[in-house]
Amino acid sequence: ELARQELVSRKDVYGYDAEAWALLANGRAAEADAAMTKALALGTRDAMLLYHAGEIANALGDRARARDLLQQALAIRGALDPLSAGKARATLATLR
């Protein structure tokens, strides 16, 4: 709900990313994917956005897209915090 309220005044890639991540955390992967599509629409190259998108794709069972997005996120060296990078690598390992 907080992420949705934020979008009222802040309709940007990070607002949509926050909404997508919150939706995924609440088991609403399809809605999260729709929000993440909006977040990625402008082509912002951000490792955290790509990581979140990859985890959402994985939750939807889209293994190929999840693998691609997670690899893109990890390719931006040093851009993910160590915890997120570790989680991305762990998810990626399950997709191979």
mmCIF file of C-alpha atoms in Angstrom:
data_model
loop_
_atom_site.group_PDB
_atom_site.id
_atom_site.type_symbol
_atom_site.label_atom_id
_atom_site.label_comp_id
_atom_site.label_asym_id
_atom_site.label_seq_id
_atom_site.Cartn_x
_atom_site.Cartn_y
_atom_site.Cartn_z
ATOM 1 C CA GLU A 1 0.000 0.000 0.000
ATOM 2 C CA LEU A 2 2.853 2.393 0.797
ATOM 3 C CA ALA A 3 4.412 1.763 -2.629
ATOM 4 C CA ARG A 4 1.084 2.476 -4.331
ATOM 5 C CA GLN A 5 0.662 5.695 -2.367
ATOM 6 C CA GLU A 6 4.155 6.739 -3.434
ATOM 7 C CA LEU A 7 3.163 6.287 -7.087
ATOM 8 C CA VAL A 8 0.436 8.910 -6.722
ATOM 9 C CA SER A 9 3.089 11.604 -6.604
ATOM 10 C CA ARG A 10 6.119 9.799 -8.015
ATOM 11 C CA LYS A 11 5.459 7.928 -11.258
ATOM 12 C CA ASP A 12 9.035 7.040 -12.101
ATOM 13 C CA VAL A 13 11.051 3.878 -12.629
ATOM 14 C CA TYR A 14 11.936 3.590 -8.942
ATOM 15 C CA GLY A 15 8.341 4.084 -7.830
ATOM 16 C CA TYR A 16 7.209 1.286 -10.139
ATOM 17 C CA ASP A 17 10.133 -0.862 -8.990
ATOM 18 C CA ALA A 18 9.119 -0.390 -5.343
ATOM 19 C CA GLU A 19 5.546 -1.338 -6.194
ATOM 20 C CA ALA A 20 6.705 -4.399 -8.144
ATOM 21 C CA TRP A 21 8.983 -5.611 -5.353
ATOM 22 C CA ALA A 22 6.227 -5.143 -2.743
ATOM 23 C CA LEU A 23 3.738 -7.018 -4.910
ATOM 24 C CA LEU A 24 6.173 -9.906 -5.352
ATOM 25 C CA ALA A 25 6.761 -10.025 -1.585
ATOM 26 C CA ASN A 26 3.000 -10.378 -1.190
ATOM 27 C CA GLY A 27 2.752 -13.281 -3.637
ATOM 28 C CA ARG A 28 1.321 -11.254 -6.504
ATOM 29 C CA ALA A 29 3.899 -12.034 -9.192
ATOM 30 C CA ALA A 30 1.710 -11.261 -12.215
ATOM 31 C CA GLU A 31 0.899 -7.786 -10.892
ATOM 32 C CA ALA A 32 4.556 -7.333 -9.961
ATOM 33 C CA ASP A 33 5.520 -8.144 -13.544
ATOM 34 C CA ALA A 34 3.128 -5.500 -14.877
ATOM 35 C CA ALA A 35 4.622 -2.862 -12.558
ATOM 36 C CA MET A 36 8.166 -3.949 -13.430
ATOM 37 C CA THR A 37 7.370 -3.647 -17.140
ATOM 38 C CA LYS A 38 6.564 0.017 -16.459
ATOM 39 C CA ALA A 39 9.775 0.405 -14.440
ATOM 40 C CA LEU A 40 11.905 -0.960 -17.283
ATOM 41 C CA ALA A 41 10.035 0.855 -20.073
ATOM 42 C CA LEU A 42 12.464 3.775 -20.268
ATOM 43 C CA GLY A 43 15.496 1.517 -20.524
ATOM 44 C CA THR A 44 17.161 2.637 -17.290
ATOM 45 C CA ARG A 45 20.185 0.384 -16.834
ATOM 46 C CA ASP A 46 20.175 -0.250 -13.106
ATOM 47 C CA ALA A 47 21.396 -3.502 -11.576
ATOM 48 C CA MET A 48 18.784 -3.477 -8.812
ATOM 49 C CA LEU A 49 15.943 -3.014 -11.305
ATOM 50 C CA LEU A 50 17.292 -5.887 -13.384
ATOM 51 C CA TYR A 51 17.716 -8.070 -10.293
ATOM 52 C CA HIS A 52 14.147 -7.401 -9.185
ATOM 53 C CA ALA A 53 12.865 -8.060 -12.707
ATOM 54 C CA GLY A 54 14.789 -11.331 -12.797
ATOM 55 C CA GLU A 55 13.348 -12.508 -9.495
ATOM 56 C CA ILE A 56 9.852 -11.603 -10.683
ATOM 57 C CA ALA A 57 10.368 -13.509 -13.951
ATOM 58 C CA ASN A 58 11.594 -16.478 -11.934
ATOM 59 C CA ALA A 59 8.496 -16.352 -9.725
ATOM 60 C CA LEU A 60 6.393 -16.486 -12.895
ATOM 61 C CA GLY A 61 8.324 -19.521 -14.126
ATOM 62 C CA ASP A 62 9.903 -17.667 -17.056
ATOM 63 C CA ARG A 63 13.321 -19.252 -16.592
ATOM 64 C CA ALA A 64 14.934 -17.893 -19.762
ATOM 65 C CA ARG A 65 13.923 -14.298 -19.055
ATOM 66 C CA ALA A 66 14.907 -14.643 -15.385
ATOM 67 C CA ARG A 67 18.330 -15.980 -16.363
ATOM 68 C CA ASP A 68 18.886 -13.148 -18.845
ATOM 69 C CA LEU A 69 17.839 -10.400 -16.427
ATOM 70 C CA LEU A 70 19.889 -11.775 -13.533
ATOM 71 C CA GLN A 71 22.957 -12.120 -15.753
ATOM 72 C CA GLN A 72 22.506 -8.506 -16.866
ATOM 73 C CA ALA A 73 22.232 -7.363 -13.242
ATOM 74 C CA LEU A 74 25.382 -9.215 -12.207
ATOM 75 C CA ALA A 75 27.282 -7.972 -15.274
ATOM 76 C CA ILE A 76 27.142 -4.435 -13.887
ATOM 77 C CA ARG A 77 30.087 -5.025 -11.564
ATOM 78 C CA GLY A 78 29.789 -3.651 -8.076
ATOM 79 C CA ALA A 79 26.334 -2.227 -8.677
ATOM 80 C CA LEU A 80 24.450 -4.662 -6.432
ATOM 81 C CA ASP A 81 24.933 -4.754 -2.698
ATOM 82 C CA PRO A 82 26.566 -8.017 -1.518
ATOM 83 C CA LEU A 83 23.323 -9.500 -0.178
ATOM 84 C CA SER A 84 21.371 -8.880 -3.411
ATOM 85 C CA ALA A 85 24.296 -10.076 -5.544
ATOM 86 C CA GLY A 86 24.447 -13.300 -3.529
ATOM 87 C CA LYS A 87 20.719 -13.862 -3.898
ATOM 88 C CA ALA A 88 20.930 -13.171 -7.647
ATOM 89 C CA ARG A 89 23.767 -15.694 -7.997
ATOM 90 C CA ALA A 90 21.835 -18.273 -5.977
ATOM 91 C CA THR A 91 18.714 -17.878 -8.112
ATOM 92 C CA LEU A 92 20.809 -17.979 -11.262
ATOM 93 C CA ALA A 93 22.415 -21.236 -10.103
ATOM 94 C CA THR A 94 18.986 -22.848 -9.844
ATOM 95 C CA LEU A 95 18.186 -21.745 -13.403
ATOM 96 C CA ARG A 96 21.201 -23.413 -15.025
#
